[in-house]
PDB file of C-alpha atoms in Angstrom:
ATOM      1  CA  UNK D 586     -62.478  43.691 -77.073  1.00  0.00           C
ATOM      2  CA  UNK D 587     -64.332  40.633 -78.275  1.00  0.00           C
ATOM      3  CA  UNK D 588     -61.012  38.771 -78.640  1.00  0.00           C
ATOM      4  CA  UNK D 589     -59.991  39.761 -75.108  1.00  0.00           C
ATOM      5  CA  UNK D 590     -63.292  38.623 -73.673  1.00  0.00           C
ATOM      6  CA  UNK D 591     -63.087  35.409 -75.692  1.00  0.00           C
ATOM      7  CA  UNK D 592     -59.582  34.587 -74.375  1.00  0.00           C
ATOM      8  CA  UNK D 593     -60.707  35.358 -70.831  1.00  0.00           C
ATOM      9  CA  UNK D 594     -63.746  33.151 -71.231  1.00  0.00           C
ATOM     10  CA  UNK D 595     -61.619  30.311 -72.509  1.00  0.00           C
ATOM     11  CA  UNK D 596     -59.222  30.645 -69.567  1.00  0.00           C
ATOM     12  CA  UNK D 597     -62.170  30.648 -67.163  1.00  0.00           C
ATOM     13  CA  UNK D 598     -63.607  27.518 -68.793  1.00  0.00           C
ATOM     14  CA  UNK D 599     -60.211  25.822 -68.588  1.00  0.00           C
ATOM     15  CA  UNK D 600     -59.931  26.662 -64.895  1.00  0.00           C
ATOM     16  CA  UNK D 601     -63.448  25.341 -64.376  1.00  0.00           C
ATOM     17  CA  UNK D 602     -62.584  22.060 -66.067  1.00  0.00           C
ATOM     18  CA  UNK D 603     -59.485  21.784 -63.903  1.00  0.00           C
ATOM     19  CA  UNK D 604     -61.541  22.333 -60.778  1.00  0.00           C
ATOM     20  CA  UNK D 605     -64.137  19.794 -61.912  1.00  0.00           C
ATOM     21  CA  UNK D 606     -61.454  17.224 -62.759  1.00  0.00           C
ATOM     22  CA  UNK D 607     -61.377  17.631 -66.529  1.00  0.00           C
ATOM     23  CA  UNK D 608     -57.624  18.342 -66.511  1.00  0.00           C
ATOM     24  CA  UNK D 609     -56.754  16.465 -63.332  1.00  0.00           C
ATOM     25  CA  UNK D 610     -53.250  15.431 -64.445  1.00  0.00           C
ATOM     26  CA  UNK D 611     -52.188  18.985 -65.155  1.00  0.00           C
ATOM     27  CA  UNK D 612     -53.691  20.187 -61.894  1.00  0.00           C
ATOM     28  CA  UNK D 613     -51.868  17.520 -59.927  1.00  0.00           C
ATOM     29  CA  UNK D 614     -48.624  18.389 -61.676  1.00  0.00           C
ATOM     30  CA  UNK D 615     -48.975  22.073 -60.906  1.00  0.00           C
ATOM     31  CA  UNK D 616     -49.923  21.359 -57.288  1.00  0.00           C
ATOM     32  CA  UNK D 617     -46.861  19.113 -56.924  1.00  0.00           C
ATOM     33  CA  UNK D 618     -44.645  21.875 -58.338  1.00  0.00           C
ATOM     34  CA  UNK D 619     -46.061  24.375 -55.867  1.00  0.00           C
ATOM     35  CA  UNK D 620     -45.541  21.917 -53.008  1.00  0.00           C
ATOM     36  CA  UNK D 621     -41.968  21.259 -54.127  1.00  0.00           C
ATOM     37  CA  UNK D 622     -41.204  24.982 -54.157  1.00  0.00           C
ATOM     38  CA  UNK D 623     -42.596  25.404 -50.651  1.00  0.00           C
ATOM     39  CA  UNK D 624     -40.585  22.443 -49.348  1.00  0.00           C
ATOM     40  CA  UNK D 625     -37.395  23.744 -50.932  1.00  0.00           C
ATOM     41  CA  UNK D 626     -37.912  27.211 -49.455  1.00  0.00           C
ATOM     42  CA  UNK D 627     -38.265  25.678 -45.990  1.00  0.00           C
ATOM     43  CA  UNK D 628     -35.262  23.353 -46.421  1.00  0.00           C
ATOM     44  CA  UNK D 629     -33.004  25.930 -48.018  1.00  0.00           C
ATOM     45  CA  UNK D 630     -33.642  28.823 -45.647  1.00  0.00           C
ATOM     46  CA  UNK D 631     -34.298  26.848 -42.462  1.00  0.00           C
ATOM     47  CA  UNK D 632     -33.026  23.627 -40.878  1.00  0.00           C
ATOM     48  CA  UNK D 633     -32.449  20.355 -42.779  1.00  0.00           C
ATOM     49  CA  UNK D 634     -31.005  17.330 -40.952  1.00  0.00           C
ATOM     50  CA  UNK D 635     -29.344  16.041 -44.149  1.00  0.00           C
ATOM     51  CA  UNK D 636     -27.500  19.284 -44.911  1.00  0.00           C
ATOM     52  CA  UNK D 637     -23.726  19.335 -44.363  1.00  0.00           C
ATOM     53  CA  UNK D 638     -21.954  22.641 -44.992  1.00  0.00           C
ATOM     54  CA  UNK D 639     -18.282  22.756 -45.986  1.00  0.00           C
ATOM     55  CA  UNK D 640     -15.904  25.586 -46.758  1.00  0.00           C
ATOM     56  CA  UNK D 641     -16.560  25.365 -50.514  1.00  0.00           C
ATOM     57  CA  UNK D 642     -20.119  24.051 -50.956  1.00  0.00           C
ATOM     58  CA  UNK D 643     -23.108  22.484 -49.214  1.00  0.00           C
ATOM     59  CA  UNK D 644     -23.412  18.698 -49.304  1.00  0.00           C
ATOM     60  CA  UNK D 645     -26.390  16.375 -48.711  1.00  0.00           C
ATOM     61  CA  UNK D 646     -26.255  13.174 -46.613  1.00  0.00           C
ATOM     62  CA  UNK D 647     -29.560  11.736 -47.865  1.00  0.00           C
ATOM     63  CA  UNK D 648     -29.024   8.265 -49.342  1.00  0.00           C
ATOM     64  CA  UNK D 649     -31.418   8.994 -52.232  1.00  0.00           C
ATOM     65  CA  UNK D 650     -29.578  12.139 -53.345  1.00  0.00           C
ATOM     66  CA  UNK D 651     -28.421  11.625 -56.900  1.00  0.00           C
ATOM     67  CA  UNK D 652     -25.400  13.957 -56.825  1.00  0.00           C
ATOM     68  CA  UNK D 653     -24.585  14.446 -53.143  1.00  0.00           C
ATOM     69  CA  UNK D 654     -25.060  18.218 -53.465  1.00  0.00           C
ATOM     70  CA  UNK D 655     -27.651  20.328 -51.708  1.00  0.00           C
ATOM     71  CA  UNK D 656     -29.570  22.132 -54.455  1.00  0.00           C
ATOM     72  CA  UNK D 657     -33.122  22.273 -55.803  1.00  0.00           C
ATOM     73  CA  UNK D 658     -32.664  19.862 -58.713  1.00  0.00           C
ATOM     74  CA  UNK D 659     -30.765  17.255 -56.635  1.00  0.00           C
ATOM     75  CA  UNK D 660     -32.895  17.319 -53.481  1.00  0.00           C
ATOM     76  CA  UNK D 661     -34.999  14.138 -53.099  1.00  0.00           C
ATOM     77  CA  UNK D 662     -37.302  15.867 -50.596  1.00  0.00           C
ATOM     78  CA  UNK D 663     -38.112  18.917 -52.712  1.00  0.00           C
ATOM     79  CA  UNK D 664     -38.875  16.969 -55.915  1.00  0.00           C
ATOM     80  CA  UNK D 665     -42.095  14.971 -56.159  1.00  0.00           C
ATOM     81  CA  UNK D 666     -40.737  13.293 -59.314  1.00  0.00           C
ATOM     82  CA  UNK D 667     -37.313  11.886 -58.637  1.00  0.00           C
ATOM     83  CA  UNK D 668     -35.095   8.942 -59.580  1.00  0.00           C
ATOM     84  CA  UNK D 669     -31.752   7.646 -58.348  1.00  0.00           C
ATOM     85  CA  UNK D 670     -29.472   4.577 -58.409  1.00  0.00           C
ATOM     86  CA  UNK D 671     -28.630   2.627 -55.237  1.00  0.00           C
ATOM     87  CA  UNK D 672     -26.418  -0.398 -54.623  1.00  0.00           C
ATOM     88  CA  UNK D 673     -27.558  -3.213 -52.298  1.00  0.00           C
ATOM     89  CA  UNK D 674     -25.119  -6.094 -51.636  1.00  0.00           C
ATOM     90  CA  UNK D 675     -23.439  -5.818 -55.018  1.00  0.00           C
ATOM     91  CA  UNK D 676     -26.649  -5.283 -57.040  1.00  0.00           C
ATOM     92  CA  UNK D 677     -27.846  -1.990 -58.541  1.00  0.00           C
ATOM     93  CA  UNK D 678     -31.444  -0.767 -58.329  1.00  0.00           C
ATOM     94  CA  UNK D 679     -33.267   2.094 -60.013  1.00  0.00           C
ATOM     95  CA  UNK D 680     -35.420   3.907 -57.426  1.00  0.00           C
ATOM     96  CA  UNK D 681     -38.234   6.120 -58.755  1.00  0.00           C
ATOM     97  CA  UNK D 682     -40.581   8.454 -56.891  1.00  0.00           C
ATOM     98  CA  UNK D 683     -43.728  10.017 -58.336  1.00  0.00           C
ATOM     99  CA  UNK D 684     -46.359  12.406 -57.033  1.00  0.00           C
ATOM    100  CA  UNK D 685     -49.087   9.760 -57.366  1.00  0.00           C
ATOM    101  CA  UNK D 686     -47.524   7.739 -54.526  1.00  0.00           C
ATOM    102  CA  UNK D 687     -46.887  10.695 -52.216  1.00  0.00           C
ATOM    103  CA  UNK D 688     -49.843   9.739 -50.004  1.00  0.00           C
ATOM    104  CA  UNK D 689     -48.264   6.321 -49.226  1.00  0.00           C
ATOM    105  CA  UNK D 690     -44.813   6.831 -47.704  1.00  0.00           C
ATOM    106  CA  UNK D 691     -44.249   3.062 -47.397  1.00  0.00           C
ATOM    107  CA  UNK D 692     -44.665   2.673 -51.187  1.00  0.00           C
ATOM    108  CA  UNK D 693     -43.202   6.031 -52.159  1.00  0.00           C
ATOM    109  CA  UNK D 694     -40.119   4.582 -53.888  1.00  0.00           C
ATOM    110  CA  UNK D 695     -40.410   1.986 -56.631  1.00  0.00           C
ATOM    111  CA  UNK D 696     -37.294  -0.207 -56.901  1.00  0.00           C
ATOM    112  CA  UNK D 697     -36.409  -1.711 -60.281  1.00  0.00           C
ATOM    113  CA  UNK D 698     -33.482  -4.206 -60.290  1.00  0.00           C
ATOM    114  CA  UNK D 699     -30.908  -3.460 -62.979  1.00  0.00           C
ATOM    115  CA  UNK D 700     -29.090  -6.182 -64.949  1.00  0.00           C
ATOM    116  CA  UNK D 701     -25.435  -6.863 -64.165  1.00  0.00           C
ATOM    117  CA  UNK D 702     -24.489  -5.990 -67.739  1.00  0.00           C
ATOM    118  CA  UNK D 703     -23.643  -2.290 -67.977  1.00  0.00           C
ATOM    119  CA  UNK D 704     -25.180  -1.802 -71.435  1.00  0.00           C
ATOM    120  CA  UNK D 705     -28.387  -3.595 -70.472  1.00  0.00           C
ATOM    121  CA  UNK D 706     -28.623  -1.486 -67.300  1.00  0.00           C
ATOM    122  CA  UNK D 707     -28.359   1.697 -69.373  1.00  0.00           C
ATOM    123  CA  UNK D 708     -31.102   0.409 -71.678  1.00  0.00           C
ATOM    124  CA  UNK D 709     -33.321  -0.303 -68.642  1.00  0.00           C
ATOM    125  CA  UNK D 710     -32.789   3.248 -67.380  1.00  0.00           C
ATOM    126  CA  UNK D 711     -33.721   4.663 -70.792  1.00  0.00           C
ATOM    127  CA  UNK D 712     -36.829   2.491 -70.838  1.00  0.00           C
ATOM    128  CA  UNK D 713     -38.143   3.486 -67.402  1.00  0.00           C
ATOM    129  CA  UNK D 714     -37.077   7.157 -67.627  1.00  0.00           C
ATOM    130  CA  UNK D 715     -38.190   7.751 -71.210  1.00  0.00           C
ATOM    131  CA  UNK D 716     -40.184  10.928 -70.497  1.00  0.00           C
ATOM    132  CA  UNK D 717     -38.281  12.164 -67.465  1.00  0.00           C
ATOM    133  CA  UNK D 718     -36.097  15.311 -67.360  1.00  0.00           C
ATOM    134  CA  UNK D 719     -32.733  14.940 -69.083  1.00  0.00           C
ATOM    135  CA  UNK D 720     -30.930  16.033 -65.922  1.00  0.00           C
ATOM    136  CA  UNK D 721     -32.314  13.079 -63.941  1.00  0.00           C
ATOM    137  CA  UNK D 722     -31.579  10.584 -66.732  1.00  0.00           C
ATOM    138  CA  UNK D 723     -28.008  11.846 -67.165  1.00  0.00           C
ATOM    139  CA  UNK D 724     -27.248  11.807 -63.432  1.00  0.00           C
ATOM    140  CA  UNK D 725     -28.710   8.295 -63.043  1.00  0.00           C
ATOM    141  CA  UNK D 726     -26.437   7.005 -65.804  1.00  0.00           C
ATOM    142  CA  UNK D 727     -23.475   8.831 -64.302  1.00  0.00           C
ATOM    143  CA  UNK D 728     -24.184   7.343 -60.867  1.00  0.00           C
ATOM    144  CA  UNK D 729     -24.557   3.863 -62.387  1.00  0.00           C
ATOM    145  CA  UNK D 730     -21.143   4.276 -64.045  1.00  0.00           C
ATOM    146  CA  UNK D 731     -19.474   5.207 -60.744  1.00  0.00           C
ATOM    147  CA  UNK D 732     -21.114   2.334 -58.850  1.00  0.00           C
ATOM    148  CA  UNK D 733     -20.138  -0.160 -61.570  1.00  0.00           C
ATOM    149  CA  UNK D 734     -16.531   1.038 -61.437  1.00  0.00           C
ATOM    150  CA  UNK D 735     -16.186   0.660 -57.671  1.00  0.00           C
ATOM    151  CA  UNK D 736     -17.871  -2.778 -57.775  1.00  0.00           C
ATOM    152  CA  UNK D 737     -15.233  -3.892 -60.309  1.00  0.00           C
ATOM    153  CA  UNK D 738     -12.484  -2.553 -58.026  1.00  0.00           C
ATOM    154  CA  UNK D 739     -13.988  -4.438 -55.075  1.00  0.00           C
ATOM    155  CA  UNK D 740     -13.919  -7.699 -57.047  1.00  0.00           C
ATOM    156  CA  UNK D 741     -10.283  -7.135 -57.996  1.00  0.00           C
ATOM    157  CA  UNK D 742      -9.310  -6.446 -54.393  1.00  0.00           C
ATOM    158  CA  UNK D 743     -11.170  -9.578 -53.313  1.00  0.00           C
ATOM    159  CA  UNK D 744      -9.120 -11.620 -55.775  1.00  0.00           C
ATOM    160  CA  UNK D 745      -5.899 -10.022 -54.568  1.00  0.00           C
ATOM    161  CA  UNK D 746      -6.770 -10.911 -50.968  1.00  0.00           C
ATOM    162  CA  UNK D 747      -6.516 -14.619 -51.894  1.00  0.00           C
ATOM    163  CA  UNK D 748      -2.753 -14.248 -52.363  1.00  0.00           C
ATOM    164  CA  UNK D 749      -0.414 -15.285 -49.504  1.00  0.00           C
ATOM    165  CA  UNK D 750      -0.112 -12.565 -46.905  1.00  0.00           C
ATOM    166  CA  UNK D 751       3.269 -10.908 -46.508  1.00  0.00           C
ATOM    167  CA  UNK D 752       4.771 -10.672 -43.050  1.00  0.00           C
ATOM    168  CA  UNK D 753       6.633  -7.688 -41.795  1.00  0.00           C
ATOM    169  CA  UNK D 754      10.393  -7.937 -41.252  1.00  0.00           C
ATOM    170  CA  UNK D 755      11.362  -6.438 -37.878  1.00  0.00           C
ATOM    171  CA  UNK D 756      14.906  -5.279 -38.603  1.00  0.00           C
ATOM    172  CA  UNK D 757      15.379  -3.507 -35.289  1.00  0.00           C
ATOM    173  CA  UNK D 758      14.230  -6.550 -33.347  1.00  0.00           C
ATOM    174  CA  UNK D 759      16.510  -8.843 -35.330  1.00  0.00           C
ATOM    175  CA  UNK D 760      19.529  -6.578 -34.721  1.00  0.00           C
ATOM    176  CA  UNK D 761      18.712  -6.410 -31.004  1.00  0.00           C
ATOM    177  CA  UNK D 762      18.476 -10.214 -30.781  1.00  0.00           C
ATOM    178  CA  UNK D 763      21.799 -10.607 -32.623  1.00  0.00           C
ATOM    179  CA  UNK D 764      23.510  -8.228 -30.200  1.00  0.00           C
ATOM    180  CA  UNK D 765      22.112 -10.120 -27.212  1.00  0.00           C
ATOM    181  CA  UNK D 766      23.276 -13.450 -28.651  1.00  0.00           C
ATOM    182  CA  UNK D 767      26.767 -12.061 -29.201  1.00  0.00           C
ATOM    183  CA  UNK D 768      26.912 -10.797 -25.601  1.00  0.00           C
ATOM    184  CA  UNK D 769      25.719 -14.144 -24.226  1.00  0.00           C
ATOM    185  CA  UNK D 770      28.297 -15.979 -26.327  1.00  0.00           C
ATOM    186  CA  UNK D 771      31.101 -13.735 -25.088  1.00  0.00           C
ATOM    187  CA  UNK D 772      30.002 -14.265 -21.481  1.00  0.00           C
ATOM    188  CA  UNK D 773      29.957 -18.042 -21.974  1.00  0.00           C
ATOM    189  CA  UNK D 774      33.421 -17.994 -23.521  1.00  0.00           C
ATOM    190  CA  UNK D 775      34.704 -15.897 -20.595  1.00  0.00           C
ATOM    191  CA  UNK D 776      33.396 -18.406 -18.059  1.00  0.00           C
ATOM    192  CA  UNK D 777      35.033 -21.261 -19.944  1.00  0.00           C
ATOM    193  CA  UNK D 778      38.312 -19.351 -20.082  1.00  0.00           C
ATOM    194  CA  UNK D 779      38.162 -18.712 -16.307  1.00  0.00           C
ATOM    195  CA  UNK D 780      37.520 -22.392 -15.627  1.00  0.00           C
ATOM    196  CA  UNK D 781      40.429 -23.422 -17.846  1.00  0.00           C
ATOM    197  CA  UNK D 782      42.773 -20.942 -16.216  1.00  0.00           C
ATOM    198  CA  UNK D 783      41.758 -22.074 -12.728  1.00  0.00           C
ATOM    199  CA  UNK D 784      42.313 -25.683 -13.678  1.00  0.00           C
ATOM    200  CA  UNK D 785      45.777 -24.929 -15.053  1.00  0.00           C
ATOM    201  CA  UNK D 786      46.761 -22.992 -11.940  1.00  0.00           C
ATOM    202  CA  UNK D 787      45.400 -25.726  -9.709  1.00  0.00           C
ATOM    203  CA  UNK D 788      47.480 -28.325 -11.489  1.00  0.00           C
ATOM    204  CA  UNK D 789      50.606 -26.172 -11.491  1.00  0.00           C
ATOM    205  CA  UNK D 790      50.229 -25.285  -7.772  1.00  0.00           C
ATOM    206  CA  UNK D 791      50.750 -21.597  -8.412  1.00  0.00           C
ATOM    207  CA  UNK D 792      49.354 -20.424  -5.084  1.00  0.00           C
ATOM    208  CA  UNK D 793      50.366 -23.382  -2.968  1.00  0.00           C
ATOM    209  CA  UNK D 794      47.846 -24.115  -0.216  1.00  0.00           C
ATOM    210  CA  UNK D 795      46.061 -20.760  -0.479  1.00  0.00           C
ATOM    211  CA  UNK D 796      43.045 -20.901  -2.758  1.00  0.00           C
ATOM    212  CA  UNK D 797      41.225 -17.627  -3.307  1.00  0.00           C
ATOM    213  CA  UNK D 798      39.109 -18.634  -6.298  1.00  0.00           C
ATOM    214  CA  UNK D 799      35.418 -18.017  -6.914  1.00  0.00           C
ATOM    215  CA  UNK D 800      33.443 -20.679  -5.079  1.00  0.00           C
ATOM    216  CA  UNK D 801      31.125 -21.711  -7.926  1.00  0.00           C
ATOM    217  CA  UNK D 802      33.831 -22.188 -10.556  1.00  0.00           C
ATOM    218  CA  UNK D 803      36.144 -23.851  -8.033  1.00  0.00           C
ATOM    219  CA  UNK D 804      33.493 -26.362  -6.951  1.00  0.00           C
ATOM    220  CA  UNK D 805      32.657 -27.103 -10.578  1.00  0.00           C
ATOM    221  CA  UNK D 806      36.304 -27.786 -11.406  1.00  0.00           C
ATOM    222  CA  UNK D 807      36.620 -30.108  -8.427  1.00  0.00           C
ATOM    223  CA  UNK D 808      33.564 -32.061  -9.498  1.00  0.00           C
ATOM    224  CA  UNK D 809      34.962 -32.444 -13.006  1.00  0.00           C
ATOM    225  CA  UNK D 810      38.296 -33.634 -11.614  1.00  0.00           C
ATOM    226  CA  UNK D 811      36.580 -36.186  -9.380  1.00  0.00           C
ATOM    227  CA  UNK D 812      34.449 -37.451 -12.252  1.00  0.00           C
ATOM    228  CA  UNK D 813      37.503 -37.747 -14.451  1.00  0.00           C
ATOM    229  CA  UNK D 814      39.393 -39.636 -11.733  1.00  0.00           C
ATOM    230  CA  UNK D 815      36.505 -42.028 -11.193  1.00  0.00           C
ATOM    231  CA  UNK D 816      36.332 -42.686 -14.906  1.00  0.00           C
ATOM    232  CA  UNK D 817      40.048 -43.456 -15.029  1.00  0.00           C
ATOM    233  CA  UNK D 818      39.752 -45.834 -12.053  1.00  0.00           C
ATOM    234  CA  UNK D 819      36.847 -47.641 -13.687  1.00  0.00           C
ATOM    235  CA  UNK D 820      38.874 -48.242 -16.798  1.00  0.00           C
TER     236      UNK D 820
END
């Protein structure tokens, strides 16, 4: 009985110290955990504007989400202590959120620029997240790896864009143009043949005084004959 009363007395003293501020850090941590649980219950069972349901799983559209999934450990709203990696104009930043800055939404996230070197960036993450949960540290490194990979691909594509652009070959259009040229050439040859035949018949006097030729070709032949005669007279 004495042991029971002693343990109860110690627990009561500990609670008293917590209320008086003796164990303020632990009290704040427990209060943050309770708040996080309440927020997650509201988000999970009620409406969340960042939630996107699919046929297989539920996704999250929040830019600070470390995995893109809608669950308790990955939700940036339901975790007072959270960290993620974001990319801004080709540079990576480590964003950290703690319960001590929850009362200042404008300064809620602390941004730490990461070096461009991949190994140095990993060392920076280990330095700033030394005593954080292993899940957060692992996901931050995994997200940094993915972002680094797609930044390298972007640089390669940018270098490829400097090459001369290839133009499309319109085979159907080229064939259509060739057919039209062939038709125009045949029509021109036909007109020349008609003119030659008319000129031969005119010289031979095949029809006598009756001329039933097309007016345009006939007038053209006459003009050529007159020009030729004038040229001969000039000589």
